[in-house]
mmCIF file of C-alpha atoms and ligand atoms in Angstrom:
data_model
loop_
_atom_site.group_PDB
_atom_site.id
_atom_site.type_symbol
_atom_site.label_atom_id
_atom_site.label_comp_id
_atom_site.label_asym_id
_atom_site.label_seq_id
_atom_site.Cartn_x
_atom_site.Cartn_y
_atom_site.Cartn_z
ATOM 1 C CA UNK A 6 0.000 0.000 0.000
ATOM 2 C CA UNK A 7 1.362 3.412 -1.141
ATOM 3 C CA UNK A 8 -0.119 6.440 1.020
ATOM 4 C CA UNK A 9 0.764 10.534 0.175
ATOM 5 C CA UNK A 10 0.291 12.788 3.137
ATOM 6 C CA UNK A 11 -0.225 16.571 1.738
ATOM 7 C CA UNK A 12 1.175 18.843 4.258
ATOM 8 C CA UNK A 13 4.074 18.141 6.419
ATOM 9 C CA UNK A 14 3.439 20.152 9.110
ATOM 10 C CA UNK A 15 1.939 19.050 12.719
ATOM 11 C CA UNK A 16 -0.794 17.032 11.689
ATOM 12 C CA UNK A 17 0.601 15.642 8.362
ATOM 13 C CA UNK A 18 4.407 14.283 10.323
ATOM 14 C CA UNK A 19 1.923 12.835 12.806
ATOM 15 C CA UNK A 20 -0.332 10.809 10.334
ATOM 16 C CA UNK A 21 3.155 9.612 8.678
ATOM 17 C CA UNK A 22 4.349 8.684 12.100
ATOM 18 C CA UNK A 23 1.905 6.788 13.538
ATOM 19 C CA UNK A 24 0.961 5.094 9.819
ATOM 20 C CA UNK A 25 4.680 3.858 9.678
ATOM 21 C CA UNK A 26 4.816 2.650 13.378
ATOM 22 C CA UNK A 27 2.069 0.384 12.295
ATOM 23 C CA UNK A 28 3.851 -1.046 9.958
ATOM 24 C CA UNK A 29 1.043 -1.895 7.074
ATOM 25 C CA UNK A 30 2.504 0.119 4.420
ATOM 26 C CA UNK A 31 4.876 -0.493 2.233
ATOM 27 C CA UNK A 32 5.905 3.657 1.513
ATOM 28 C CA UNK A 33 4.486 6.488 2.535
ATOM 29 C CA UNK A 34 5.185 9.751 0.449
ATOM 30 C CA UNK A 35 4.968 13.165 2.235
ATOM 31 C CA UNK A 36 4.552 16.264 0.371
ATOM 32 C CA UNK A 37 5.139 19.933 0.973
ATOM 33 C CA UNK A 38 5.193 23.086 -0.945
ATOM 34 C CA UNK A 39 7.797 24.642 1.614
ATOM 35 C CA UNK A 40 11.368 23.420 0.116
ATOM 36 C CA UNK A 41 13.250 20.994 1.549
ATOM 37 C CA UNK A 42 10.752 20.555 4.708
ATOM 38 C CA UNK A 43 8.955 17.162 3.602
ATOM 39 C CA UNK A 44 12.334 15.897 2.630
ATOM 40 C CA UNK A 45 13.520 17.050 6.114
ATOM 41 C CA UNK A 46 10.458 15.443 8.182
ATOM 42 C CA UNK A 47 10.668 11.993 6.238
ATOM 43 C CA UNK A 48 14.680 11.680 7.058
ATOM 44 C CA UNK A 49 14.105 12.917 10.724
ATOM 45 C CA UNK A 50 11.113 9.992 10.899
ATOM 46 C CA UNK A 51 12.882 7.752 8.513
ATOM 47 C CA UNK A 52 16.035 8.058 11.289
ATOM 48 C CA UNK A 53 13.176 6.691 13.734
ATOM 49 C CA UNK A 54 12.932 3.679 11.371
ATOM 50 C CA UNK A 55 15.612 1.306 13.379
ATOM 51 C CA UNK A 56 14.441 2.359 16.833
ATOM 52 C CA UNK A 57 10.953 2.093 16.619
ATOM 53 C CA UNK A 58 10.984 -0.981 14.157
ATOM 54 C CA UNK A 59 9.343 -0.334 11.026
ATOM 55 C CA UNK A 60 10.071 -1.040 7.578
ATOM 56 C CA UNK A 61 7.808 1.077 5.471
ATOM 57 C CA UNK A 62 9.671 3.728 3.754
ATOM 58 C CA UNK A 63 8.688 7.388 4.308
ATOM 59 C CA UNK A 64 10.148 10.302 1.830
ATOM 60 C CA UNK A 65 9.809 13.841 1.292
ATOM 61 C CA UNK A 66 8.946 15.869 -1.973
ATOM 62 C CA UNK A 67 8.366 19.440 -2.328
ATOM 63 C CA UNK A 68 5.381 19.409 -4.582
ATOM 64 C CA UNK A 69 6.187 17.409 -7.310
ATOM 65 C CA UNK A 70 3.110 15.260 -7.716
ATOM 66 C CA UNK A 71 4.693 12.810 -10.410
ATOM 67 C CA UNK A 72 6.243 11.000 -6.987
ATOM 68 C CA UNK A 73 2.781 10.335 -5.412
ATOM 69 C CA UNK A 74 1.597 8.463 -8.697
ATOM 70 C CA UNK A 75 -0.073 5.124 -7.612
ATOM 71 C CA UNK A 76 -0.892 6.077 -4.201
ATOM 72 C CA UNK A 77 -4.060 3.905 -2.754
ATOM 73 C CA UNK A 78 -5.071 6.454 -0.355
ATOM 74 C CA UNK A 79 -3.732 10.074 0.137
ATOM 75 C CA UNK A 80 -4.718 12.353 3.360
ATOM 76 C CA UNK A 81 -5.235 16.014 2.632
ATOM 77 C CA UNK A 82 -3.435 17.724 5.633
ATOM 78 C CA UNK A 83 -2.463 20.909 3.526
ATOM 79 C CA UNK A 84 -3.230 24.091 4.946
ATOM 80 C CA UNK A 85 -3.696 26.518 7.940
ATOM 81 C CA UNK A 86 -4.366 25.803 11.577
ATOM 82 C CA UNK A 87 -6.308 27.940 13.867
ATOM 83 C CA UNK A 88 -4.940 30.013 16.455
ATOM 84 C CA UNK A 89 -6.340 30.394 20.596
ATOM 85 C CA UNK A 90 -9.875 32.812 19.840
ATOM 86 C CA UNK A 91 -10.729 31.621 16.526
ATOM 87 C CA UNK A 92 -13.305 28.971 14.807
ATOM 88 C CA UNK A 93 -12.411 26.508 12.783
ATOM 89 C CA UNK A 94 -14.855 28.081 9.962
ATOM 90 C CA UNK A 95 -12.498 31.142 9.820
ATOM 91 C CA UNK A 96 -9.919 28.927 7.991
ATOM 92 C CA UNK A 97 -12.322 28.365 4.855
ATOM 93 C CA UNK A 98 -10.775 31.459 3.041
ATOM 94 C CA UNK A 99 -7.041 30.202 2.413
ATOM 95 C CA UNK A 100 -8.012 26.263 2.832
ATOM 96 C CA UNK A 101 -10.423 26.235 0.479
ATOM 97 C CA UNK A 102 -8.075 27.102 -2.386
ATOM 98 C CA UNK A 103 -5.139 24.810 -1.353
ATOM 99 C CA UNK A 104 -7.542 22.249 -0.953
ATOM 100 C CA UNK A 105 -9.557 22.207 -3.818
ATOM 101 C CA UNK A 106 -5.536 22.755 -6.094
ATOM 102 C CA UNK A 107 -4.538 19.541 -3.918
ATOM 103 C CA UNK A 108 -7.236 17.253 -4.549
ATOM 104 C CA UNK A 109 -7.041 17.757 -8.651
ATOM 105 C CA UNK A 110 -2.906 17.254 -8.583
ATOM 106 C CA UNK A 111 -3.127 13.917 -6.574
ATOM 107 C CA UNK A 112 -5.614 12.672 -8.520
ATOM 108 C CA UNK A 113 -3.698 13.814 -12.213
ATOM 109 C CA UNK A 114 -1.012 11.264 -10.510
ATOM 110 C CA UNK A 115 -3.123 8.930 -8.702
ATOM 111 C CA UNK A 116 -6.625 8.479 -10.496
ATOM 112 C CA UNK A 117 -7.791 5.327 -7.935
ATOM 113 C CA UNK A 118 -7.127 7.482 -4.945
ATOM 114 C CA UNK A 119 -9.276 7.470 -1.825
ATOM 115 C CA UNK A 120 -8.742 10.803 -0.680
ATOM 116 C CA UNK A 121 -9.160 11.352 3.247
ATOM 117 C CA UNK A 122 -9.524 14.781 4.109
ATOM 118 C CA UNK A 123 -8.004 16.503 7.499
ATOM 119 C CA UNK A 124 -8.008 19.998 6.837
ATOM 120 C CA UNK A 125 -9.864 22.321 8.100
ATOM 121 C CA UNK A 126 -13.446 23.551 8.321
ATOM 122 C CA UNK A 127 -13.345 19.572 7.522
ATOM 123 C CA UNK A 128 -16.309 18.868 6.494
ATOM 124 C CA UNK A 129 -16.813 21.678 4.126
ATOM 125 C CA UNK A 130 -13.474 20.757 3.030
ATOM 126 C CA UNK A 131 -14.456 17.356 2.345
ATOM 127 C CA UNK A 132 -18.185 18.949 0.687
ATOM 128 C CA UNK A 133 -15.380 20.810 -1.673
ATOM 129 C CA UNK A 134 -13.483 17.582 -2.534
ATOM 130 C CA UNK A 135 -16.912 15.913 -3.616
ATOM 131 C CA UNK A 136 -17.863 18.662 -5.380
ATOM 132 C CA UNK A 137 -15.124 19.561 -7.503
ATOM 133 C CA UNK A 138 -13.323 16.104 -8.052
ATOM 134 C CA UNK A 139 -16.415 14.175 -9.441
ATOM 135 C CA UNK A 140 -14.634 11.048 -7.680
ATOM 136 C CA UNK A 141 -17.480 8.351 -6.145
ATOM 137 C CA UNK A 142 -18.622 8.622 -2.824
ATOM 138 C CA UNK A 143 -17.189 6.218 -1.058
ATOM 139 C CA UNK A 144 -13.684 7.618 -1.780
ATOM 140 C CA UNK A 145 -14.284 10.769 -0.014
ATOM 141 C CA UNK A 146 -14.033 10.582 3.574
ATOM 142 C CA UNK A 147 -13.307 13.157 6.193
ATOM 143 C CA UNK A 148 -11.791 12.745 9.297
ATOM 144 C CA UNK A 149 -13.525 14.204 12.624
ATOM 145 C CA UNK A 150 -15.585 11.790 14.288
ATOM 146 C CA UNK A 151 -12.589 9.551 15.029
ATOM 147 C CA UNK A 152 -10.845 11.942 16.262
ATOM 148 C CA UNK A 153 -13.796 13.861 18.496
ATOM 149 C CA UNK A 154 -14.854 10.160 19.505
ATOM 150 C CA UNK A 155 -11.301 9.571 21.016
ATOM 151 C CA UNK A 156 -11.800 12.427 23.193
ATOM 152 C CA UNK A 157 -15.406 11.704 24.045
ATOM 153 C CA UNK A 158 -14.008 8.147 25.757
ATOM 154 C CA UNK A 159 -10.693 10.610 27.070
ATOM 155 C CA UNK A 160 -13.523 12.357 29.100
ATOM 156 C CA UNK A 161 -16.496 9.562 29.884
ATOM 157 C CA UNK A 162 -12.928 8.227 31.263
ATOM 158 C CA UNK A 163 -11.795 10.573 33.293
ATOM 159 C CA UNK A 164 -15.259 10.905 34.848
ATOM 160 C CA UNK A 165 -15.458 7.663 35.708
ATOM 161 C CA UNK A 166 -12.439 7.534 37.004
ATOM 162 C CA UNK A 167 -11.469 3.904 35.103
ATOM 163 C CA UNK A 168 -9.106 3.308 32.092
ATOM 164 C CA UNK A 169 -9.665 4.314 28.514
ATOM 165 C CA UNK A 170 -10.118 1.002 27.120
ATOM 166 C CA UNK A 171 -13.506 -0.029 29.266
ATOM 167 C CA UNK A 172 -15.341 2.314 28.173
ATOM 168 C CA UNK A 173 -17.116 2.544 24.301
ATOM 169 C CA UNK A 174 -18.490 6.079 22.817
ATOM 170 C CA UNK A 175 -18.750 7.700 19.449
ATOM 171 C CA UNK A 176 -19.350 11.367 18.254
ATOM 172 C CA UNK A 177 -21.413 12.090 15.196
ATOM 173 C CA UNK A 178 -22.019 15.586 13.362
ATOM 174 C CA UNK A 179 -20.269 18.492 11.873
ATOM 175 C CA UNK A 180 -16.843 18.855 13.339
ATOM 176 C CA UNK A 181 -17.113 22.136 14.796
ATOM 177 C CA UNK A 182 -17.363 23.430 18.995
ATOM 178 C CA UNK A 183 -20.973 23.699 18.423
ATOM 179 C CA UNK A 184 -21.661 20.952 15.918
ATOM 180 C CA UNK A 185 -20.847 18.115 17.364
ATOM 181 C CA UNK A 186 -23.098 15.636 18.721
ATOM 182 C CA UNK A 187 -21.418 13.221 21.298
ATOM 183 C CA UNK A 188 -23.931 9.851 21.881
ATOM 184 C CA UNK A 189 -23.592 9.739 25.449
ATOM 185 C CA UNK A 190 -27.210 7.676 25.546
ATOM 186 C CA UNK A 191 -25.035 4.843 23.789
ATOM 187 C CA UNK A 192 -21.976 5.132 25.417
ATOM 188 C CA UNK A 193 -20.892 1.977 27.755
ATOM 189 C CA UNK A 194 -18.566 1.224 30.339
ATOM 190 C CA UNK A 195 -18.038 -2.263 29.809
ATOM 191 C CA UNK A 196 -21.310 -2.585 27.946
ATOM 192 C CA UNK A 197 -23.170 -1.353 30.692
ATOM 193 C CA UNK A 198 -24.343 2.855 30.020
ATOM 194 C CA UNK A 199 -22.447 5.178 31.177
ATOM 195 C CA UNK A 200 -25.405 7.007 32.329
ATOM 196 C CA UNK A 201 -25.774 3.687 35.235
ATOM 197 C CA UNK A 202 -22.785 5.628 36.962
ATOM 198 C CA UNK A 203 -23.036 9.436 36.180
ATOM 199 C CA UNK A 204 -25.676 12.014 36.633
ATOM 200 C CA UNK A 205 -27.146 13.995 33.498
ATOM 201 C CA UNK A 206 -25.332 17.073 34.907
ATOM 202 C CA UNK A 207 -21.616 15.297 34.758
ATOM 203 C CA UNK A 208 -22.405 13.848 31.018
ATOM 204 C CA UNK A 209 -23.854 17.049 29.867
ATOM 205 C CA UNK A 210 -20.382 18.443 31.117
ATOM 206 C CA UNK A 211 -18.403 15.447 29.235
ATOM 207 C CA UNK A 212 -20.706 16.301 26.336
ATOM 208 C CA UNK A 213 -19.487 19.895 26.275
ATOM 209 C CA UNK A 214 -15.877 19.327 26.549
ATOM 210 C CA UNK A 215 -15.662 16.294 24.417
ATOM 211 C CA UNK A 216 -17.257 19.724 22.121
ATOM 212 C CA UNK A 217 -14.451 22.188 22.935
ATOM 213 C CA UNK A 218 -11.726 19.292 22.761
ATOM 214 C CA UNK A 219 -10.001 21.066 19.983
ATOM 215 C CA UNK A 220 -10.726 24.365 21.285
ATOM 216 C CA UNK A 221 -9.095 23.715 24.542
ATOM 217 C CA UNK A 222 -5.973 22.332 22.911
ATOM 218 C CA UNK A 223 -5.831 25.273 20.833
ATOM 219 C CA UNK A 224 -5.643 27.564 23.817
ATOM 220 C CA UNK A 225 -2.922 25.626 25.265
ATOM 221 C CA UNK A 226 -0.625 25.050 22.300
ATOM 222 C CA UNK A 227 -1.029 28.356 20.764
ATOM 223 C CA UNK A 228 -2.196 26.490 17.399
ATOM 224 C CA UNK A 229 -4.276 22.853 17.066
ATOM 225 C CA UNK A 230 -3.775 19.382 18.465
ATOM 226 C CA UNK A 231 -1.477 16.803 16.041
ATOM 227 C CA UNK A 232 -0.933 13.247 18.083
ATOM 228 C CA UNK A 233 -4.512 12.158 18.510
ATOM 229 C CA UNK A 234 -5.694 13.632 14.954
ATOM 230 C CA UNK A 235 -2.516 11.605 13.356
ATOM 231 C CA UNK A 236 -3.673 8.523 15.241
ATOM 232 C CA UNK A 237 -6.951 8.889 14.043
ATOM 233 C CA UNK A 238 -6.093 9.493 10.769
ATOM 234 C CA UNK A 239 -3.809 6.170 10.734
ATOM 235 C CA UNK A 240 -6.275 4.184 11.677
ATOM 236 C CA UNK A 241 -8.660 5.103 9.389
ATOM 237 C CA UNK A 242 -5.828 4.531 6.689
ATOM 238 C CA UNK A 243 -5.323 0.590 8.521
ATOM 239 C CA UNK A 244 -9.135 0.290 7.991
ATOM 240 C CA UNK A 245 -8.919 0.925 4.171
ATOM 241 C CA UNK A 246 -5.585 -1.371 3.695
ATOM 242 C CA UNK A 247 -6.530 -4.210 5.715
ATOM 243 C CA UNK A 248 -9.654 -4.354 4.932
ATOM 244 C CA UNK A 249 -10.869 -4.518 8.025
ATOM 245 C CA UNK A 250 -14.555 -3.301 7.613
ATOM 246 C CA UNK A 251 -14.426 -0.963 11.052
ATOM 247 C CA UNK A 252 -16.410 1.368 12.015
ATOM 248 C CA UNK A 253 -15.474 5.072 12.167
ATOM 249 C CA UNK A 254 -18.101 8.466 12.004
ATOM 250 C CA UNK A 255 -16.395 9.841 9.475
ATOM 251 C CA UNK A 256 -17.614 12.786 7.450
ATOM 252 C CA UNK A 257 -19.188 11.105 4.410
ATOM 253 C CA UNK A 258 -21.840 12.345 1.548
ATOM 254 C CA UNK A 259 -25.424 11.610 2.653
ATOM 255 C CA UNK A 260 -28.037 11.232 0.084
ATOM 256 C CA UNK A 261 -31.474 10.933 2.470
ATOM 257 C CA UNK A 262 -29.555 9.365 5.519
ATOM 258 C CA UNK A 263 -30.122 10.606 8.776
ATOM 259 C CA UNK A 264 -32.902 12.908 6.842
ATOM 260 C CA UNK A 265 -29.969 14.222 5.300
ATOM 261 C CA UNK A 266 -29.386 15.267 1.615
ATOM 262 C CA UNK A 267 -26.182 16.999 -0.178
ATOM 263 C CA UNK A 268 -24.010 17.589 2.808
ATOM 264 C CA UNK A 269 -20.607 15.776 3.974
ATOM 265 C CA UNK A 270 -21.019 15.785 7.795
ATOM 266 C CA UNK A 271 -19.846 12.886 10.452
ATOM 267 C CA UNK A 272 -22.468 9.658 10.668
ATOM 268 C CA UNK A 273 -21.249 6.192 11.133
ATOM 269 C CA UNK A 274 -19.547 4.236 8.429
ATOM 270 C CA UNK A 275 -17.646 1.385 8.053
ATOM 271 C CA UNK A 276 -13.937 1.520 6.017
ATOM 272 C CA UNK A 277 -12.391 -1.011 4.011
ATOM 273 C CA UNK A 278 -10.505 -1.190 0.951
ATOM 274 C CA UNK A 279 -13.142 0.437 -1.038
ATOM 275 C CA UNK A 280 -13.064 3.442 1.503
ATOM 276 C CA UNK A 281 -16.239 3.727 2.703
ATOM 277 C CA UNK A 282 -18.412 0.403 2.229
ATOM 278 C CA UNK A 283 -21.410 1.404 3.979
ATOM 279 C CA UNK A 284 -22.882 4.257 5.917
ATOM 280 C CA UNK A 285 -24.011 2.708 9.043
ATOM 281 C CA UNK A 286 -27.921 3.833 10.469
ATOM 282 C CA UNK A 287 -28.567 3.820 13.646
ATOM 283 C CA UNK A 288 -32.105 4.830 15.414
ATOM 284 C CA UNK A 289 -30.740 8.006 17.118
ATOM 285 C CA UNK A 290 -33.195 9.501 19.930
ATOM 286 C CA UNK A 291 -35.588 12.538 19.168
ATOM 287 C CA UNK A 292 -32.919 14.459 20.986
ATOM 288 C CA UNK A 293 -29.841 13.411 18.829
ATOM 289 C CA UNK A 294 -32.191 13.856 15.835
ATOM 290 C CA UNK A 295 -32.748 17.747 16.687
ATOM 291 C CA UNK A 296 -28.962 18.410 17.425
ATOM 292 C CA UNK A 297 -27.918 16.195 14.268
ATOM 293 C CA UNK A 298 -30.257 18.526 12.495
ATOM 294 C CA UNK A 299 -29.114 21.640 14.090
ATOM 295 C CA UNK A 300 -25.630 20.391 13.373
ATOM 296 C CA UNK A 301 -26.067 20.085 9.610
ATOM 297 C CA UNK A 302 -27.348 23.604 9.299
ATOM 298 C CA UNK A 303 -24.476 24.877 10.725
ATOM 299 C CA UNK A 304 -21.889 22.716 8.285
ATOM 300 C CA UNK A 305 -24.402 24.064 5.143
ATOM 301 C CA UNK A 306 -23.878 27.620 6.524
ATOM 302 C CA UNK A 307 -20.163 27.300 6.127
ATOM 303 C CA UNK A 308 -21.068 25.361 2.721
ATOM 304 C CA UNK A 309 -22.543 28.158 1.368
ATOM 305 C CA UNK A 310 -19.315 30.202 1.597
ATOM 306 C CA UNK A 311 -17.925 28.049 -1.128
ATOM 307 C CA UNK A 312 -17.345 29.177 -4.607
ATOM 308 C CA UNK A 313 -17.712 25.900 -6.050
HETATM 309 N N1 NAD B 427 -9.997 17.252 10.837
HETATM 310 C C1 NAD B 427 -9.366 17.259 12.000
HETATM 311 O O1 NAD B 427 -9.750 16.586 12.940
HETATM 312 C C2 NAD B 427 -8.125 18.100 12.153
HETATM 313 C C3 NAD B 427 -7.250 17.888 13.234
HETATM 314 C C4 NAD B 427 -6.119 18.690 13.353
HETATM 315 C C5 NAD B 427 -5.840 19.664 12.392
HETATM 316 N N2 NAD B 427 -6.697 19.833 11.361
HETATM 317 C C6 NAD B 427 -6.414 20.792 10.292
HETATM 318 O O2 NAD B 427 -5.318 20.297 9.538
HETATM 319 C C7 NAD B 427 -4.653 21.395 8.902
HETATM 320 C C8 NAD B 427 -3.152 21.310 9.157
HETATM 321 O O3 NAD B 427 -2.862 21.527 10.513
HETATM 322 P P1 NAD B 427 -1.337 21.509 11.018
HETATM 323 O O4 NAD B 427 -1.374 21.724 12.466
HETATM 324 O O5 NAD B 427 -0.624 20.331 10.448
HETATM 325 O O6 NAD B 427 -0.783 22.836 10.305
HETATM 326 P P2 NAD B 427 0.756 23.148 9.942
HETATM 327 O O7 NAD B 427 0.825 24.616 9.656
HETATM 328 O O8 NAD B 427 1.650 22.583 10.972
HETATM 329 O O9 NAD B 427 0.993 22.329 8.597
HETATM 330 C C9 NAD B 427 0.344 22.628 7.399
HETATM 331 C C10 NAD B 427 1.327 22.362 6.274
HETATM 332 O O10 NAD B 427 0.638 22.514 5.030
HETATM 333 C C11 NAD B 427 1.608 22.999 4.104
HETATM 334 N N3 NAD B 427 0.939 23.565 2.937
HETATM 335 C C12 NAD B 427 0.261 24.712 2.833
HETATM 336 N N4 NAD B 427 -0.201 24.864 1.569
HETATM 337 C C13 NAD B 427 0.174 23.759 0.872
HETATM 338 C C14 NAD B 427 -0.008 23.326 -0.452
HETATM 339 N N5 NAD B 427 -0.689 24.037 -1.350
HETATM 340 N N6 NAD B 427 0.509 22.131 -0.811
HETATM 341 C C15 NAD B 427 1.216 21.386 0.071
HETATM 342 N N7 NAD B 427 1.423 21.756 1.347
HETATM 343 C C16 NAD B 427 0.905 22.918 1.744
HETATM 344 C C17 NAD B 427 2.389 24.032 4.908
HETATM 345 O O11 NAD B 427 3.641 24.345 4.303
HETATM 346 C C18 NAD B 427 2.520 23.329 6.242
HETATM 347 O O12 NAD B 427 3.739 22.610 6.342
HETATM 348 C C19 NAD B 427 -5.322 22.647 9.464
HETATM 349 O O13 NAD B 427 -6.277 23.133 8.560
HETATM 350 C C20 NAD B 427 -5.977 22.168 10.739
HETATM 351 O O14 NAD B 427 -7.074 22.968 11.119
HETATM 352 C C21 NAD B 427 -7.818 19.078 11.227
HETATM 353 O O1 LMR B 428 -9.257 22.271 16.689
HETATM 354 C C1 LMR B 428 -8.790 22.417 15.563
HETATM 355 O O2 LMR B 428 -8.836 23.493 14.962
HETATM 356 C C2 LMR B 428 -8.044 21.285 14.901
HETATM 357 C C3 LMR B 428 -8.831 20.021 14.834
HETATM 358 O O3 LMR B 428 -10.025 20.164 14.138
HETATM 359 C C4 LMR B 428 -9.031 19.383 16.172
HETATM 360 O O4 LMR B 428 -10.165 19.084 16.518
HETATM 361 O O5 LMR B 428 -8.024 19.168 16.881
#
């Protein structure tokens, strides 16, 4: 499996990182259009190669495109991040352009590609993608819910005080601080609700940071998170090249699910080497309905700032 991460910066050396320390891929291309920084990130990881032990092969190119030909499955981390005060929606202005230049070149080079997209506002990124490209559905997937869903279970863990890996959550929706819509009726510790061992008023409170997760990091770093995106983003990629038909919300095209009709915004699917084999419908509550609702108005809101 050959994989092309645009943008070498925080998010794309993390994806690369964390895709080569699984070791499923056989190369893994990063590209750049500041000289000599791809080429600098792939030796720096590549130098990793020995310690960490992995064999897939990472380099750097600064844009030349002709060097991503044949990739199965490029991620689109190309762009700006926000800074401490702002919305992710304020990025649409310079990401929009890079994005929609990005998409076209990779898939001059790569015409099987399943693109995943990272940058930001995501889902109108990934809205822009499907728009533009003309590529099918199921090879245009955006990458939020995985990574909001990560640090839904970060906080139903911390409130219940027990480890990560006993307790199960997910995080549909746009992938904005308002947008998002954490399940916390369906989330389990151990299969049993979560809502069996907190009160409304500590869930509501998980709900609302698990909202503000990349805010929060934003304030702290002085630009946005990188580990836990890349590790959601490498997953997703081990999905597609083992074929492992999990399931992720990712942001995908909905054509009447969820009530839903030409919008890219985060629902359930599962990923295998077709990218997206199935969007995944589950009865949400009257509640959930409402907020998923709300939630898509705000992603077509930021839609509508597109020139398409
Ligand atoms: N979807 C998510 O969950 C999620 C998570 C984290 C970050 N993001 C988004 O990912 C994007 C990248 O974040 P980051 O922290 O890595 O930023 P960064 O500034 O560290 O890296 C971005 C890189 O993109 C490169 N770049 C810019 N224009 C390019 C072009 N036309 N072609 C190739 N490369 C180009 C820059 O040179 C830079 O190295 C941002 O938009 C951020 O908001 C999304
Ligand atoms: O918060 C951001 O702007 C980056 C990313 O979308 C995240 O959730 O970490």
């Amino acid at each position: 499996m050959k994989v092309t991460v645009v943008g070498a910066g925080a998010v794309g050396a993390s994806c690369a990182e964390y895709i080569a320390i699984k070791n499923f891929a056989s190369e893994v291309v990063v590209l750049d259009i500041k000289e000599g920084f791809a080429e600098g990130k792939a030796m720096d990881l590549m130098q990793t190669a020995s310690l960490n032990g992995f064999d897939t092969k990472i380099t750097g190119i600064t844009n030349d495109y002709s060097k991503t030909a044949g990739s199965d499955v490029a991620i689109i981390t190309s762009g700006i991040p926000r800074k401490p005060g702002m919305t992710r929606e304020e990025l649409i202005g310079i990401n929009a352009g890079i994005v929609k230049t990005v998409s076209s070149s990779l898939l001059e080079h790569s015409p099987n590609v399943i693109l995943i997209v990272v940058s930001n506002p995501m889902d109108t990124m990934t809205y822009l993608v499907h728009k533009t490209t003309g590529l099918p559905k199921n090879r245009i997937i955006g990458m939020g819910g995985a990574l909001d869903s990560a640090r839904f279970k970060y906080r139903l863990a911390e409130a219940l005080e027990a480890p990560i890996s006993d307790v199960d959550g997910m995080v549909i929706g746009g992938h904005s601080d308002t947008g998002m819509v954490p399940l916390t009726a369906h989330a389990t510790r151990n299969s049993i609700k979560v809502s069996e061992f907190l009160s409304e008023e500590r869930l509501a409170q998980v709900s609302e940071d698990t909202k503000v997760g990349g805010a929060t990091l934003t304030k702290l770093l002085g630009t946005s998170a990188w580990y836990a995106p890349g590790a959601a983003v490498s997953s997703m990629v081990q999905a597609i090249a083992c074929d492992q038909k999990k399931m992720f919300p990712c942001s995908a095209f909905l054509e009447g699910e969820y009530g839903l009709n030409d919008i890219c915004i985060g629902v359930p699917v599962l990923l295998g080497k077709n990218g997206i084999e199935k969007i995944v419908k589950i009865d949400l509550a009257e509640a959930e309905k409402a907020k998923m609702q709300e939630s898509a108005e705000g992603v077509r809101k930021t839609n509508s700032l597109l020139t398409l």
